[in-house]
Coordinates of C-alpha atoms in Angstrom, one line a residue:
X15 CA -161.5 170.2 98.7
X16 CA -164.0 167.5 99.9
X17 CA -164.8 165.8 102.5
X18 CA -164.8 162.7 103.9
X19 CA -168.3 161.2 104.9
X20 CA -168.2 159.2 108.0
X21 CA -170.9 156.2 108.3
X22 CA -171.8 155.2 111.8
X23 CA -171.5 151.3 112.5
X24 CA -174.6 149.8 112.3
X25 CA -174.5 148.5 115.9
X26 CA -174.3 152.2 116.8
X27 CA -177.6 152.9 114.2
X28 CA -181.2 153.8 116.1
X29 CA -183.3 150.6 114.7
X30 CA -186.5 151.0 113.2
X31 CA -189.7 151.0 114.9
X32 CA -190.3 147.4 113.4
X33 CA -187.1 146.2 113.6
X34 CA -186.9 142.3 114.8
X35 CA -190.9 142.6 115.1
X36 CA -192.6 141.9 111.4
X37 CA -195.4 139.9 113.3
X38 CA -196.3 142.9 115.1
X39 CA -196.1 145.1 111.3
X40 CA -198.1 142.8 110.1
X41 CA -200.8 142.3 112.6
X42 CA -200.9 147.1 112.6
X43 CA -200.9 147.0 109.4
X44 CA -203.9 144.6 108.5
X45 CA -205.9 146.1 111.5
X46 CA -205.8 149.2 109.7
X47 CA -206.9 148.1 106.2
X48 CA -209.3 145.9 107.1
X49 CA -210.5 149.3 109.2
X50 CA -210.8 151.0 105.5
X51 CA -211.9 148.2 103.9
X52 CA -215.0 147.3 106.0
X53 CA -216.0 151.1 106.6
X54 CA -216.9 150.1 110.6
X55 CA -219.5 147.3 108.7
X56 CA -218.1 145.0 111.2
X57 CA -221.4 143.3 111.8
X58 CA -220.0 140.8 108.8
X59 CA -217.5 139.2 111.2
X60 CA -218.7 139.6 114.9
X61 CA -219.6 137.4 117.2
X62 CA -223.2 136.4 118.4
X63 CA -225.3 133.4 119.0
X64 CA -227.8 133.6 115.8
X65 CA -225.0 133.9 113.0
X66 CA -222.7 131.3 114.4
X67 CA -224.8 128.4 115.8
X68 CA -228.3 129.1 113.4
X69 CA -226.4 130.3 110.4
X70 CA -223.3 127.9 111.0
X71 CA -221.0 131.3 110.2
X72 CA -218.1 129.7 111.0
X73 CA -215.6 132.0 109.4
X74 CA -216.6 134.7 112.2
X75 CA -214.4 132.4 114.7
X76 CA -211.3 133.6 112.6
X77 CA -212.6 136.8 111.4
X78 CA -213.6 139.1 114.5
X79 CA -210.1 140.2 115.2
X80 CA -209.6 141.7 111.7
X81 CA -210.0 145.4 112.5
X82 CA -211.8 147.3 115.3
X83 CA -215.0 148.8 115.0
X84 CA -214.6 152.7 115.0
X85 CA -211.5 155.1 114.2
X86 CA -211.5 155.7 118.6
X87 CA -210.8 151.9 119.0
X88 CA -208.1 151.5 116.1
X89 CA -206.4 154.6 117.5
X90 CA -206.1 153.4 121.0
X91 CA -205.7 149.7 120.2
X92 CA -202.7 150.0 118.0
X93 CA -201.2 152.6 120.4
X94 CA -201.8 149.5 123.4
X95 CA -200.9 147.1 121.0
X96 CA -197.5 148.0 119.4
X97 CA -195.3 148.3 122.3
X98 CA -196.1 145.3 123.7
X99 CA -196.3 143.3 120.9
X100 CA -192.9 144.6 119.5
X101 CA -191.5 143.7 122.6
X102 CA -192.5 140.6 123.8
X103 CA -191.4 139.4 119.9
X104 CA -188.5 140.5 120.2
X105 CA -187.9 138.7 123.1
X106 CA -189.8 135.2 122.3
X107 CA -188.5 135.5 118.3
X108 CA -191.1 135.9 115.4
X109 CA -191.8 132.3 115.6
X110 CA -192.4 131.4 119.0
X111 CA -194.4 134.6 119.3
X112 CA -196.5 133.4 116.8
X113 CA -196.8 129.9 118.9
X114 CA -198.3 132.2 121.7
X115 CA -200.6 134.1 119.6
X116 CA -202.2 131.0 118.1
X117 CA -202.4 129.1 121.5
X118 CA -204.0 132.2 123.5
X119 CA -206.2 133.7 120.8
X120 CA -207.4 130.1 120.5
X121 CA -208.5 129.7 123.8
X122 CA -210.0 133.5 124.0
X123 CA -212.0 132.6 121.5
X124 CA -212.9 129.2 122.9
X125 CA -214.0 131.4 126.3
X126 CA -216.1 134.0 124.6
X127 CA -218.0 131.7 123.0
X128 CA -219.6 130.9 126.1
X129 CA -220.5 134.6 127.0
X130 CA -222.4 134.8 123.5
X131 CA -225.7 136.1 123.1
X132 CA -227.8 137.8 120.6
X133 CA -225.4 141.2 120.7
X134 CA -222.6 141.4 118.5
X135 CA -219.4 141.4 120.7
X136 CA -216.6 143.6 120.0
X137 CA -214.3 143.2 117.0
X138 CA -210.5 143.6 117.1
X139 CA -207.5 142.2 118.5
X140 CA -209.1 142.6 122.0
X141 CA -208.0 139.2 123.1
X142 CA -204.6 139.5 121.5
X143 CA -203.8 143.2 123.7
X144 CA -205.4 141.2 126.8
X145 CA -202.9 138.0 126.5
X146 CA -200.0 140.7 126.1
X147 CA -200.9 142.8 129.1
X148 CA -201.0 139.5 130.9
X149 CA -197.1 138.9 130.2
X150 CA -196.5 142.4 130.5
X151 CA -198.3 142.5 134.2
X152 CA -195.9 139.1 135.0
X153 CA -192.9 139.6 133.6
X154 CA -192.0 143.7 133.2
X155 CA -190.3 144.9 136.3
X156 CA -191.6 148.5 137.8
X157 CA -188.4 150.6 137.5
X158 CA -189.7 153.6 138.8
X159 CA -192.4 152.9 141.9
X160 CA -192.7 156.8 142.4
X161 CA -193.0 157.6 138.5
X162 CA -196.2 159.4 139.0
X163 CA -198.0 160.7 142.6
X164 CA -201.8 161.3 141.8
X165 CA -204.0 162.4 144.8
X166 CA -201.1 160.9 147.2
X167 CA -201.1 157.1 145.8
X168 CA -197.8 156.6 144.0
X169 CA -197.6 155.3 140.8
X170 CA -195.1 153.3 138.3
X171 CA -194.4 154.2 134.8
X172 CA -196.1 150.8 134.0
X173 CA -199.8 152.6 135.2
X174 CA -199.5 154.4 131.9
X175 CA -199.7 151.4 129.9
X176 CA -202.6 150.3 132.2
X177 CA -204.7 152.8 131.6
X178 CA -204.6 153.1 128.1
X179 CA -205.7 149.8 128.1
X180 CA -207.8 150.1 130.8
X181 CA -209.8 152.9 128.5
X182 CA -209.4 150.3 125.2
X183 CA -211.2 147.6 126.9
X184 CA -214.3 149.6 128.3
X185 CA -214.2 151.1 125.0
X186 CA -217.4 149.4 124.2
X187 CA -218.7 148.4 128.1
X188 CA -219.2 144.6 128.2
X189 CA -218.8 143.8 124.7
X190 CA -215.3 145.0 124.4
X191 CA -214.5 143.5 128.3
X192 CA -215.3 140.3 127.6
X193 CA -213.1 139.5 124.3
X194 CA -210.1 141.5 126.1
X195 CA -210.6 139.4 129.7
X196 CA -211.1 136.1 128.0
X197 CA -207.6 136.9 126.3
X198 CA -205.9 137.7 129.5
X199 CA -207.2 134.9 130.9
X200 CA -205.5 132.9 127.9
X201 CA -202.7 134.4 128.5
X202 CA -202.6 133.2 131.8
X203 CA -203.5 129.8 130.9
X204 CA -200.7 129.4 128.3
X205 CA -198.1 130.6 131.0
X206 CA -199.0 129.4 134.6
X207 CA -196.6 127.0 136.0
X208 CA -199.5 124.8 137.2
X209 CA -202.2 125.1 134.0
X210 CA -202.0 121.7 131.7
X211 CA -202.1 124.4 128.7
X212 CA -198.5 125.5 129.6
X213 CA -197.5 122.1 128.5
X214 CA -199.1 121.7 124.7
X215 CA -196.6 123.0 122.1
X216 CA -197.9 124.6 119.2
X217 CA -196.4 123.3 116.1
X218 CA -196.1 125.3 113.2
X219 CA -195.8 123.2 109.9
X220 CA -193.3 123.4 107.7
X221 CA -195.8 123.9 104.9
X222 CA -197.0 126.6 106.6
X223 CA -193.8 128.0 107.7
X224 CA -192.4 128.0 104.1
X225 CA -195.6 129.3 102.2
X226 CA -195.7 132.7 105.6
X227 CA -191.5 132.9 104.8
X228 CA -192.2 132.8 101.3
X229 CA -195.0 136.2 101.6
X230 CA -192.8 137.7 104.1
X231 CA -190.2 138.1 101.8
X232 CA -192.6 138.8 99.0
X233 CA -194.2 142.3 100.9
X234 CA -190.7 143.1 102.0
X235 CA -190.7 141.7 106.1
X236 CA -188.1 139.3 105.9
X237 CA -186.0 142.0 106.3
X238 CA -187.4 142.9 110.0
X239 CA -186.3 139.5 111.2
X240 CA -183.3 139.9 113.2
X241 CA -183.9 141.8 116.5
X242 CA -181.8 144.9 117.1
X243 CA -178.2 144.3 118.8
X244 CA -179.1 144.9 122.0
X245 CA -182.4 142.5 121.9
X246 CA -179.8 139.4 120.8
X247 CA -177.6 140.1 123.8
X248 CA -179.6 140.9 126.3
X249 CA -183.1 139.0 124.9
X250 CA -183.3 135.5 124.8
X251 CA -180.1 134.9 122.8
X252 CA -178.8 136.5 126.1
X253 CA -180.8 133.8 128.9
X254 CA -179.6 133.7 131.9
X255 CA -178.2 130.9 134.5
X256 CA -181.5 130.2 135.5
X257 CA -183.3 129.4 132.8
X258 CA -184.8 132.5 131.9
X259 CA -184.4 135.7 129.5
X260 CA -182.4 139.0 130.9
X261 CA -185.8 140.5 131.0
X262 CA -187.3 137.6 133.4
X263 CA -189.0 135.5 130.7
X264 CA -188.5 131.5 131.0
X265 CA -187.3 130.7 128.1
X266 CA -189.7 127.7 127.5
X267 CA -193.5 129.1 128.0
X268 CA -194.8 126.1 126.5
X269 CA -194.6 127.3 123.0
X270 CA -191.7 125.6 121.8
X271 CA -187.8 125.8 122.4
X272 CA -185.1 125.4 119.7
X273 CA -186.3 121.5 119.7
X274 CA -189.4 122.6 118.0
X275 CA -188.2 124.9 115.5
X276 CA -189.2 124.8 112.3
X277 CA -187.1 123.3 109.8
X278 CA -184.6 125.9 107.9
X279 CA -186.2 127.4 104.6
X280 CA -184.8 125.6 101.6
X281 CA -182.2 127.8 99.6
X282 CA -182.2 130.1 102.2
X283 CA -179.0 132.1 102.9
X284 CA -177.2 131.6 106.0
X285 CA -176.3 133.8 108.3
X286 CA -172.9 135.2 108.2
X287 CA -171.0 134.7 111.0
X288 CA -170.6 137.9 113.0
X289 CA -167.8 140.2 113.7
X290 CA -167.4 141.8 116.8
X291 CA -166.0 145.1 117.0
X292 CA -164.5 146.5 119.9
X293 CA -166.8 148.2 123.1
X294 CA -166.2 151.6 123.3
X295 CA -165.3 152.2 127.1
X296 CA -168.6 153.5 128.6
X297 CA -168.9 156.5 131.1
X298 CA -169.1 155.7 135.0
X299 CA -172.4 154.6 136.6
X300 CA -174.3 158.1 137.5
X301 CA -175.6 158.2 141.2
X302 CA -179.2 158.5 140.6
X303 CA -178.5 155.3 138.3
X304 CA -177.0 153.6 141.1
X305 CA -179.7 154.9 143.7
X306 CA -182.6 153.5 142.0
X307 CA -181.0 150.3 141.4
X308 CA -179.7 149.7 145.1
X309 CA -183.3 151.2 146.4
X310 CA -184.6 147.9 144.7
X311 CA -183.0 145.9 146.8
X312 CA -179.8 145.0 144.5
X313 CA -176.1 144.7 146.1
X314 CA -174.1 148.0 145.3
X315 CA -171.3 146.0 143.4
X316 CA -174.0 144.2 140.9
X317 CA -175.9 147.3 140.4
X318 CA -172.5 149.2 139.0
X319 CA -171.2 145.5 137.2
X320 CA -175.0 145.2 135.6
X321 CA -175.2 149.4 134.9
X322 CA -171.3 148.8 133.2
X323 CA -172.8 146.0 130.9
X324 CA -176.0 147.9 129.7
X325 CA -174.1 150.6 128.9
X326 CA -175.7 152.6 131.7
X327 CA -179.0 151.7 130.6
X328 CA -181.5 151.4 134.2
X329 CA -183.9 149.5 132.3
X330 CA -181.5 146.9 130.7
X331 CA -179.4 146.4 134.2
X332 CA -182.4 145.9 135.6
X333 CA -183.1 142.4 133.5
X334 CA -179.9 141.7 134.0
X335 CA -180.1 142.0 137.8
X336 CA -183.5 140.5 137.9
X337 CA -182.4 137.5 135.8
X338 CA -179.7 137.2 137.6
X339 CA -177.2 136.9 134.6

């Protein structure tokens, strides 16, 4: 007698850790070779005053964010790094997040070079973590004000992300602060509704596109594309009437809407068009659901509506509240 194997639908499947983020693999990945490749020599590619304007280094502009400096740094960075990163490309798409990387870690880089002097500054993706704390500080909601009480003062589960990063960027005193604080300030540059930066689209070309598409599917990321289920629905597939993303982000930051895509791959296959299968009937709001929701300020009948469409997920009904979609 055997028996049947049941497969669950992949809209039901858990999806990887990388799953609609191959940016983000990409960017772990290479901090961490380069770590073993270098052997903490990262005096080749930091950034001072004698080796880039007397020895016209150059290359250091493009290098110092290869790897960190010591297996402390690399531990905590990635840990900082990967949830926000994975996030926030899921939510812009692997092309547009790209479009903010370039723009923010060019100005960071602009900015440190005025804070230069004859000490190497920090290596790493310092000013990549700071730009992405700067979105995550505008843009993630607190859901829980009272996650975490410490000596009476009240804390959100977002202070857990702070002060990992918090330790990260006085990792190495100054010269780790000022490559992570020039890239928040990037970030806030690239995003403020008032700064001329907000404005200057970052075009990717299609050379460049095609020959990054082309290594992609070559090491095996092309796969990681397509953002999990939930990303496309709720993400910025999902934007509401207001212009923005179910998780608050505009969907034009100044790094390019659907107008500035780059041109389809040639011989590329297209996506097959999707079927739909039917929504299992989800169980009733819970209270404490409903209690944290309405203690936000939300109308009782949008907080069950938004908890019945996330699938009674507080974070996701959230966005959806917040957005207003």
């Amino acid at each position: 007698m055997t028996t049947a194997s049941t497969s669950v639908p992949s809209r039901y499947r858990q999806p990887g850790w990388f799953q609609g983020a191959p940016v983000t693999k990409l960017i772990c990945f290479t901090t961490i070779a380069f770590f073993f490749i270098l052997k903490s020599n990262t005096d080749i590619i930091a950034l001072d005053v004698e080796d880039l304007f007397v020895e016209k280094e150059f290359h250091r502009l493009f290098t110092y964010m290869l790897t960190f400096s010591s297996l402390g740094e690399i531990v905590m960075g990635v840990a900082v790094f990967f949830p926000l990163s994975r996030r926030f490309e899921r939510e812009f798409g692997s092309q547009e997040y790209i479009s903010y990387l370039i723009k923010s870690t060019t100005l960071a880089t602009f900015v440190q070079c005025f804070f230069l002097t004859n000490e190497y500054l920090a290596t790493g993706i310092y000013p990549i973590i700071g730009a992405l704390l700067q979105l995550y500080t505008k843009y993630t909601p607190r859901l829980h004000p009272k996650f975490i009480s410490i000596l009476g003062l009240d804390l959100s589960e977002k202070a857990l992300t702070y002060v990992f990063a918090m330790q990260l960027m006085g990792s190495q005193s100054t010269r780790s602060f000022i490559p992570f604080a020039a890239g928040y300030l990037a970030g806030i540059l690239s995003t403020h509704t008032y700064s001329p930066m907000k404005g200057i689209h970052v075009h990717i070309p299609k050379m460049i596109y095609n020959m990054g598409h082309n290594i992609a599917k070559t090491i095996g990321l092309e796969d990681l594309a397509h953002s999990p289920s939930y990303i496309s629905h709720t993400g910025r597939r999902g934007a509401g009437t207001d212009g923005g993303t179910a998780r608050g982000i505009p969907t034009d930051m100044g790094f390019g809407g659907a107008e500035h895509m780059p041109p389809a791959v040639p011989g590329a296959q297209p996506i097959p068009e999707q079927r739909f299968e039917p929504v299992p009937i989800s169980d009733p709001p819970s209270e404490e659901a409903i209690q944290t929701l309405t203690a936000m300020g939300f109308e009782m009948d949008a907080v069950v509506s938004a908890l019945r469409q996330a699938d009674n997920n507080v974070e996701h009904a959230a966005n959806r509240l917040l957005s207003g979609s």
